[in-house]
Short mmCIF file of C-alpha atoms in Angstrom, two decimals:
data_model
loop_
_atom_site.label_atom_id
_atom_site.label_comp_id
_atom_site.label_asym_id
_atom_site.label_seq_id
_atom_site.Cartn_x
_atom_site.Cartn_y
_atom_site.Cartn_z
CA UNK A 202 -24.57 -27.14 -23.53
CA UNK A 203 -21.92 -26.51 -20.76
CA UNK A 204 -23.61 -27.74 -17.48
CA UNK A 205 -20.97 -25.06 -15.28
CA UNK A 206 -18.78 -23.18 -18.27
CA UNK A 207 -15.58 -22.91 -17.68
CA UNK A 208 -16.35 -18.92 -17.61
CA UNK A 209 -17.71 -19.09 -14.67
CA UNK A 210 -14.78 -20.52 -12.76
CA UNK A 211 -12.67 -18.13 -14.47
CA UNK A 212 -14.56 -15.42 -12.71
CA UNK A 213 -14.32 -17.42 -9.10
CA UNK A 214 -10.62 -17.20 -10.19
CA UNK A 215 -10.29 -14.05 -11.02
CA UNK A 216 -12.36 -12.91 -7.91
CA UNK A 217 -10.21 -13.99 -5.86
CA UNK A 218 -6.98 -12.91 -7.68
CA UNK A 219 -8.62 -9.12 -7.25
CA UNK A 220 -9.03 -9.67 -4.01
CA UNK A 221 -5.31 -10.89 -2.91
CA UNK A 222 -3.68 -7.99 -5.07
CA UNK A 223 -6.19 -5.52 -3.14
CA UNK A 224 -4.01 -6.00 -0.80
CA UNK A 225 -0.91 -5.56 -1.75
CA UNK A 226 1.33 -3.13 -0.84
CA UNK A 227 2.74 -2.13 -4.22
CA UNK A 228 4.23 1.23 -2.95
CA UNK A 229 1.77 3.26 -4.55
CA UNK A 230 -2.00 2.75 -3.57
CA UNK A 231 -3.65 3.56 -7.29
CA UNK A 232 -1.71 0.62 -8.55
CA UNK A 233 -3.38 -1.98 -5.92
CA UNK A 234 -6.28 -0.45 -6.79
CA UNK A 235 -5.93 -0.91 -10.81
CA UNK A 236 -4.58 -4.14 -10.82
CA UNK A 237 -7.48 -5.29 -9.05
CA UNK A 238 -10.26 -2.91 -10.92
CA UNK A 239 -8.48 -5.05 -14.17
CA UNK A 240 -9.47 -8.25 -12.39
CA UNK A 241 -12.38 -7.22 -11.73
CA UNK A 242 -13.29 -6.75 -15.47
CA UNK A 243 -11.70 -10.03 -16.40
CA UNK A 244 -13.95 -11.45 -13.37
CA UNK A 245 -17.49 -9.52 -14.79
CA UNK A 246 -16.43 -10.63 -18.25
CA UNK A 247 -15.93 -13.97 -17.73
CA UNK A 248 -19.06 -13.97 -15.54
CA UNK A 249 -21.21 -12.62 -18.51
CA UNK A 250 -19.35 -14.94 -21.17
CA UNK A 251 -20.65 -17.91 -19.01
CA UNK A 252 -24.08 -16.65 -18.70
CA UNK A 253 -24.50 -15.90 -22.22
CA UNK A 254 -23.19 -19.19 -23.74
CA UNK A 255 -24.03 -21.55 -21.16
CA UNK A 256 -27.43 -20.36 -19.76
CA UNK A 257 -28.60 -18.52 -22.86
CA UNK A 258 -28.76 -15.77 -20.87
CA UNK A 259 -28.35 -12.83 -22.81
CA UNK A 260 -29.85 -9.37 -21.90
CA UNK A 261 -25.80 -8.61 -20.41
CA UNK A 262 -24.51 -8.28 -23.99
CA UNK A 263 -23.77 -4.50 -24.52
CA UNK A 264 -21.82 -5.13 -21.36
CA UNK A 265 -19.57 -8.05 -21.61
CA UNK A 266 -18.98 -6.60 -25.29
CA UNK A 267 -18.19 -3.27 -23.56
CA UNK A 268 -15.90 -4.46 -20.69
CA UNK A 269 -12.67 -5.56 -22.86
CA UNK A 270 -12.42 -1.90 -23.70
CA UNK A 271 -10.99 -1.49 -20.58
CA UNK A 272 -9.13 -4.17 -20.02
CA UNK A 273 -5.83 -2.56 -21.40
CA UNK A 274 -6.13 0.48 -20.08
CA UNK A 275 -6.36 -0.51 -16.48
CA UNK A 276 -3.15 -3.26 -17.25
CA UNK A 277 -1.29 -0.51 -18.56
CA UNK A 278 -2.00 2.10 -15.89
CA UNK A 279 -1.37 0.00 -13.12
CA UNK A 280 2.38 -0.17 -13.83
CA UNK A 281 2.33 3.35 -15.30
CA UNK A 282 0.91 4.53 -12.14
CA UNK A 283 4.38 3.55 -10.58
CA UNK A 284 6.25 6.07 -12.96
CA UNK A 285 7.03 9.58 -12.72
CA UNK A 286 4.38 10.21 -15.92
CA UNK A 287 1.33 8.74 -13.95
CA UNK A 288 -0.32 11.52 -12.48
CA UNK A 289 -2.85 12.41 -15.00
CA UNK A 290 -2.83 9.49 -17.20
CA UNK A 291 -5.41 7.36 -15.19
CA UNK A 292 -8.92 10.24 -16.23
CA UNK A 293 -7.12 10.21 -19.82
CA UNK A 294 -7.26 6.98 -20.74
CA UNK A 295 -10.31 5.61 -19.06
CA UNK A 296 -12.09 8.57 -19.97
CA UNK A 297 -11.36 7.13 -23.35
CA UNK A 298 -12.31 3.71 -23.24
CA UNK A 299 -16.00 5.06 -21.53
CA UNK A 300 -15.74 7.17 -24.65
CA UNK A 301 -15.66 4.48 -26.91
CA UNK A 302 -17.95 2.46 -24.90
CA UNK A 303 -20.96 4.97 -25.29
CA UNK A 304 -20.13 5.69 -28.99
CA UNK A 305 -20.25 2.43 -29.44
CA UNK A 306 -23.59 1.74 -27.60
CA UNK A 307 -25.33 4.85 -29.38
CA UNK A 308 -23.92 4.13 -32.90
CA UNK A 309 -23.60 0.54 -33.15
CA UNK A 310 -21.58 -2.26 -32.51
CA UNK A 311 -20.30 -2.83 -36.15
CA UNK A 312 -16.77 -1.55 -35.20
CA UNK A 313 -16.67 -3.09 -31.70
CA UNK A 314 -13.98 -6.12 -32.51
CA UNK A 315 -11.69 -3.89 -34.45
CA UNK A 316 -11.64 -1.02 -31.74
CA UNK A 317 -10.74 -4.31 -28.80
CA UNK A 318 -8.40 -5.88 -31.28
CA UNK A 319 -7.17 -2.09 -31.74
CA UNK A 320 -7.06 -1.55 -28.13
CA UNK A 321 -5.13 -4.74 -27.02
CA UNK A 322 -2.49 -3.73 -29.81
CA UNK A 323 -1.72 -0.69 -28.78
CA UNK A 324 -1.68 -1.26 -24.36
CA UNK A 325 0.74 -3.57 -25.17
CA UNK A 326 3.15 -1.77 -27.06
CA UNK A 327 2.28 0.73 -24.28
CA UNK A 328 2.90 -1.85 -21.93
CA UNK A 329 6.52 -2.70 -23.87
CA UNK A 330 7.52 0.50 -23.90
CA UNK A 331 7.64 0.92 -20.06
CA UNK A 332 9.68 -2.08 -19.95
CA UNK A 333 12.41 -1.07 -22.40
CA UNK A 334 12.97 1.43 -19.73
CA UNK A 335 14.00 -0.93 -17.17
CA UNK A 336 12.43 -1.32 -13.18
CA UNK A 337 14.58 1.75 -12.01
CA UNK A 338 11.94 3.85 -13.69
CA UNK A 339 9.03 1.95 -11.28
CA UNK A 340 10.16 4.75 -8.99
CA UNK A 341 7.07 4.49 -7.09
CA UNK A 342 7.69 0.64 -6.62
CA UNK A 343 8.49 -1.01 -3.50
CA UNK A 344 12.23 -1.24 -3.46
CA UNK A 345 12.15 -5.14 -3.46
CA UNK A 346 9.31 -5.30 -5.80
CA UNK A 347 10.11 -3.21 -8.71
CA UNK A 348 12.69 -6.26 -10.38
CA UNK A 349 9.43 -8.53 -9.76
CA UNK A 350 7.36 -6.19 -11.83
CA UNK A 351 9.69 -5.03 -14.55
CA UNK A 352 8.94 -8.88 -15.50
CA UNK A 353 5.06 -9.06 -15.19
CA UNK A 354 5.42 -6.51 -18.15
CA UNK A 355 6.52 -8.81 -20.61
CA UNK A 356 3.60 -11.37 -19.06
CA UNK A 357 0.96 -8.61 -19.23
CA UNK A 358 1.49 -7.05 -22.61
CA UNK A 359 2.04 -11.56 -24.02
CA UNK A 360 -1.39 -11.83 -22.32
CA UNK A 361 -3.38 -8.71 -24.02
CA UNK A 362 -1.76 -10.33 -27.31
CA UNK A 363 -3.00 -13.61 -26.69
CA UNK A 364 -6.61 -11.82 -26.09
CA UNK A 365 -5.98 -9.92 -29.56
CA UNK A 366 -5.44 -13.14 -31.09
CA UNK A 367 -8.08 -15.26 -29.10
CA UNK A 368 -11.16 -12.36 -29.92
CA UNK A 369 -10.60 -11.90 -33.88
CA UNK A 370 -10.63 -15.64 -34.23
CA UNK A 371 -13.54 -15.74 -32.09
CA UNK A 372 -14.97 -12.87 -34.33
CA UNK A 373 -14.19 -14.44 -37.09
CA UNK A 374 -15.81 -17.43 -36.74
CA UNK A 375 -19.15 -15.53 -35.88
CA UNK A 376 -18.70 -13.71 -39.13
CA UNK A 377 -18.71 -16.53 -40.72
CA UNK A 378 -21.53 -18.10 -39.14
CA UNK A 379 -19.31 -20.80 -37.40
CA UNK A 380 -21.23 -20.49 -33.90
CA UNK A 381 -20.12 -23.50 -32.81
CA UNK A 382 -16.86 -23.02 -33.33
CA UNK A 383 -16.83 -19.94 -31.65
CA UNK A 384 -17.97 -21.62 -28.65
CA UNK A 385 -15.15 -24.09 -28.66
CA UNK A 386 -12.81 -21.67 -29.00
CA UNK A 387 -14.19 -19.58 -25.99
CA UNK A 388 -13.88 -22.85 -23.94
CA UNK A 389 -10.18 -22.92 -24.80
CA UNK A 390 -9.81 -19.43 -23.83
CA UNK A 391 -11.43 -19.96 -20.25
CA UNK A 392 -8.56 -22.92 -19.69
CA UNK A 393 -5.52 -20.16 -20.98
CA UNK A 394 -7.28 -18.22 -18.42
CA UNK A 395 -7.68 -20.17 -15.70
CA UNK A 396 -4.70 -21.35 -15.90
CA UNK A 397 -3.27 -17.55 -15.87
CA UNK A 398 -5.70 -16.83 -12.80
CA UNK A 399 -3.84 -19.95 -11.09
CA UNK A 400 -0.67 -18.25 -11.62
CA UNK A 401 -2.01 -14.84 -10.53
CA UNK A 402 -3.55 -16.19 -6.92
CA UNK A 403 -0.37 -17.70 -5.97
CA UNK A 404 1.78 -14.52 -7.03
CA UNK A 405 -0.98 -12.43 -5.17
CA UNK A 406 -0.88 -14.71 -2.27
CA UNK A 407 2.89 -14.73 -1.95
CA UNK A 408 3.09 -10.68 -2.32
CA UNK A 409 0.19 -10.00 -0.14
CA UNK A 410 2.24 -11.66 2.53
CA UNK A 411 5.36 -10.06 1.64
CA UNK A 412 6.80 -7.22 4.13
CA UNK A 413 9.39 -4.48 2.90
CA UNK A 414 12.64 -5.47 2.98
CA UNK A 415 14.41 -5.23 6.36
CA UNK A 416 17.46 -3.35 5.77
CA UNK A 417 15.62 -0.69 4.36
CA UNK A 418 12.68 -0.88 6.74
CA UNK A 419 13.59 -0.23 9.58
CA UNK A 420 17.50 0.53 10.28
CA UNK A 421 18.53 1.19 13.57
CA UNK A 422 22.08 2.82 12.64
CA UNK A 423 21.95 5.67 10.46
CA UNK A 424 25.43 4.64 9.00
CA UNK A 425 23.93 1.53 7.88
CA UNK A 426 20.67 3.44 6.37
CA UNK A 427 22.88 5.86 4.65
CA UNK A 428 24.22 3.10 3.44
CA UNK A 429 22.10 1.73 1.70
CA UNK A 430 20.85 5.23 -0.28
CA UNK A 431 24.49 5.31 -1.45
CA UNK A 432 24.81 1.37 -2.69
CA UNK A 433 21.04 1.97 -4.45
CA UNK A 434 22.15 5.15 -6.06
CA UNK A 435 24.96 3.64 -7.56
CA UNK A 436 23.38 0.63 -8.75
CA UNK A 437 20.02 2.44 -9.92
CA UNK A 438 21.92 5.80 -11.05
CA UNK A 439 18.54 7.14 -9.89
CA UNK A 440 20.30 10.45 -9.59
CA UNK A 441 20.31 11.21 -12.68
CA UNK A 442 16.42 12.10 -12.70
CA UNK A 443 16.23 15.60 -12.68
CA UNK A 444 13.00 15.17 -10.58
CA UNK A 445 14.53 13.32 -8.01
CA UNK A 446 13.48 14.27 -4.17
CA UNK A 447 14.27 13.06 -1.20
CA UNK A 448 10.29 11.84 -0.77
CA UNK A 449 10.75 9.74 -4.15
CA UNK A 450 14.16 8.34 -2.76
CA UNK A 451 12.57 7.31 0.98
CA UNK A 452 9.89 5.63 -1.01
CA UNK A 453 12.09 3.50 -3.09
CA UNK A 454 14.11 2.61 0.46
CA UNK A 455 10.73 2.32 2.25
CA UNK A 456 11.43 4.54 5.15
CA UNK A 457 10.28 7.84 6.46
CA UNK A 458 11.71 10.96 4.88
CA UNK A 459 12.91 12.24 8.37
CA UNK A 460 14.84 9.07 8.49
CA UNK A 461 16.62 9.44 5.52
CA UNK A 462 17.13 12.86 5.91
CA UNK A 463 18.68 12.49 9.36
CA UNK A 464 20.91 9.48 8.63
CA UNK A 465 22.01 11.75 5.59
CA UNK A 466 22.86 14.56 7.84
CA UNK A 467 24.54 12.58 10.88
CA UNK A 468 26.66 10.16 8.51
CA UNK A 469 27.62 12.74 5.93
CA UNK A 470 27.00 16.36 7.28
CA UNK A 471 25.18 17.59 4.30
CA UNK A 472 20.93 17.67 3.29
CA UNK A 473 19.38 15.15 0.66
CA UNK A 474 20.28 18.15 -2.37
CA UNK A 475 24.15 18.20 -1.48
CA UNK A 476 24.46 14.43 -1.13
CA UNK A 477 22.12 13.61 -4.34
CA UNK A 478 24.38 16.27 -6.03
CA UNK A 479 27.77 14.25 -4.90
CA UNK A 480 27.09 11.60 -7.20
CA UNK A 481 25.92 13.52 -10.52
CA UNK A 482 29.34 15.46 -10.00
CA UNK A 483 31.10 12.39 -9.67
CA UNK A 484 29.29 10.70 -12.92
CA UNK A 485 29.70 14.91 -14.86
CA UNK A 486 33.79 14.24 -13.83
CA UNK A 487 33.65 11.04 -15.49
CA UNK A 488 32.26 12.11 -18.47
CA UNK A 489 34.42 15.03 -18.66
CA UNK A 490 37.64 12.50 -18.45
CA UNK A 491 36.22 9.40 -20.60
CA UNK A 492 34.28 11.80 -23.57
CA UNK A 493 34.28 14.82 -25.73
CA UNK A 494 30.61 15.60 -24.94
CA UNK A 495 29.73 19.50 -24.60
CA UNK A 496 29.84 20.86 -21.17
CA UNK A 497 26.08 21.60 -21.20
CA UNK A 498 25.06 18.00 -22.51
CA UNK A 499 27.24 16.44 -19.74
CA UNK A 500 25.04 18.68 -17.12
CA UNK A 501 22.01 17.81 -18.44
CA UNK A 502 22.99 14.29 -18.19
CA UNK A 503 24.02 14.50 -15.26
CA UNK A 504 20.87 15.61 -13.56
CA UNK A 505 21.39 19.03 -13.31
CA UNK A 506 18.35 21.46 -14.00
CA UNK A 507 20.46 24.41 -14.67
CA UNK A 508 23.77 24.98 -16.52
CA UNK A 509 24.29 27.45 -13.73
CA UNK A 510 23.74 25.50 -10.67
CA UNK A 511 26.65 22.96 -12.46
CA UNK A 512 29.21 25.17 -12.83
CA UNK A 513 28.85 26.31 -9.95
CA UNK A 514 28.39 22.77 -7.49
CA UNK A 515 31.75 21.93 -9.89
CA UNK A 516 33.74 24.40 -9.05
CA UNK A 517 32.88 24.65 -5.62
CA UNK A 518 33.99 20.09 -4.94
CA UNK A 519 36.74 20.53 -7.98
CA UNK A 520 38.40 23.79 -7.32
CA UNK A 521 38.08 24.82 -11.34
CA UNK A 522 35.68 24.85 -13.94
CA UNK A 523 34.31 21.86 -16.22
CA UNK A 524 36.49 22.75 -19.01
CA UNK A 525 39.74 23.61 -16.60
CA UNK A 526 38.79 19.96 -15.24
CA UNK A 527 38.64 18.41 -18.35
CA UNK A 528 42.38 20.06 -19.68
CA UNK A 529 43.86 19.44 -16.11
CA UNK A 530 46.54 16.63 -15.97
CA UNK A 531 44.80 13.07 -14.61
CA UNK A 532 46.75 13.58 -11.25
CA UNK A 533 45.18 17.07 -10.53
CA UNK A 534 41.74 16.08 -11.07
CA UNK A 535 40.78 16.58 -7.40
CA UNK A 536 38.47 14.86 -5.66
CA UNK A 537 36.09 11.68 -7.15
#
């Protein structure tokens, strides 16, 4: 028997990851506070794994068999939580592991390794399919951060398959009576995971440390601020989100609204709406010039609610309508 299992310094490890990422500043508060609440589980879990196969302790077990359940969901949420679809997600799908948790507890534990194995699957598709969409949907992210955690996505959702792959073996071998076995293979576990708690204290360390980035922190020249909305607009095409606003925009820059909104106004003469608007007419007159795509597809892809409010910011920068634009001679285009 295991004089200090290697369990139990996965939860020191783990302890202290949840502690560093508590306090990060990921631009959005419910994400510290998920990323953490996951270490935490993998902390308790690890704690009760220990206890149960090194001390023989085991009145903990409808708990440490209960806490994986939400292991995905809080992985998942915390970079959800930094998307525009986050707002009611976080009730929904912990209300649904605690769900399975006390069905589980009242009906039996029979279908417990299938519903984790099930779980693990499907958080990191979950977790897959916000990265496909690339870190200018993090639009709650810290400017300088959401690159950083576009590619602890691929890490995350490779580390809830690992645990798929680690728990039916593990379940396995206790199906088939291999209890030893099992025990080995929970040992190699613990050094996968301490090495991945390693990995997460120094990245926690580093960030917890970090400070926003000081262009967009704190610019002293509202030329130089409005400068840098225009260069990450362009590079993000963030304007294209029909849900843009100027709070989701200062967020992403790190600085006050009334910042933003006053550099806007000084360098440009025009509010947040008129400037955003600038650059989907500039990407609608480049669409009109470089495709045959309908009028009302090219607004809607442009950012543009209404088909209404195009035509008329359109004609009102062009001087004619979409479709006069779009039969007009290259050289009478108008403004770009």
């Amino acid at each position: 028997m295991m004089v200090f299992p290697l369990p139990i310094l996965t939860f020191l490890l783990a302890t202290v990851a949840g502690a560093l990422l508590w306090r990060v500043d990921f631009g959005q508060p419910r994400a510290r506070h998920l990323f953490a609440g996951f270490f935490g589980i993998v902390a308790v879990g690890a704690l009760l794994v220990g206890l149960r196969f090194g001390y023989g302790i085991h009145a903990l077990i409808p708990l440490q068999r209960a806490l994986p359940l939400f292991g995905g969901p809080l992985l998942y949420l915390g970079f959800a939580s930094l998307t525009p679809a986050a707002k009611h997600q976080i009730p929904l799908h912990l209300g649904f592991a605690a769900g399975l948790a006390i069905a589980m507890q009242t009906f039996g534990w029979s279908l417990l390794d299938g519903t984790i194995a099930a779980s693990y699957a499907c958080y990191s598709a979950a977790i897959l399919w916000l990265w496909r969409k690339g870190p200018n949907h993090l639009i709650h992210a810290r400017l300088e951060l959401a690159p950083s955690l576009h590619r602890w996505m691929l890490w995350a959702a490779g580390f809830l398959i690992a645990m798929l792959l680690i728990d039916t073996t593990i379940a396995v071998s206790f199906a088939l009576r291999r209890n030893e076995e099992a025990v080995q293979i929970i040992s190699y576990g613990s050094v996968g995971l301490i090495a991945l708690m390693i990995a997460a204290i120094v990245t926690a360390g580093s960030l917890a440390q970090a400070r926003p980035a000081p262009q967009a922190a704190s610019p002293s020249d509202e030329n130089q601020l409005e400068q840098a909305a225009h260069d990450f607009l362009i590079e993000s095409q963030l304007y294209l989100d029909t849900g843009l606003t100027i709070e989701r925009l200062a967020k992403r820059l790190h600085v006050p609204m009334r910042n933003l909104s006053a550099a806007i106004n000084q360098s440009k003469g025009m509010n947040i709406s008129q400037y955003v608007n600038g650059f989907r007419l500039d990407h609608a007159a480049k669409l009109l010039r470089e495709s045959q795509t309908s009028v009302t597809d090219i607004a809607t892809q442009s950012g543009f609610l209404t088909r209404s409010n195009f035509y008329r910011e359109f004609q009102r920068r062009y001087g004619k309508s979409p479709a006069a634009y779009r039969q007009a001679p290259p050289d009478t285009h108008g403004p770009t």
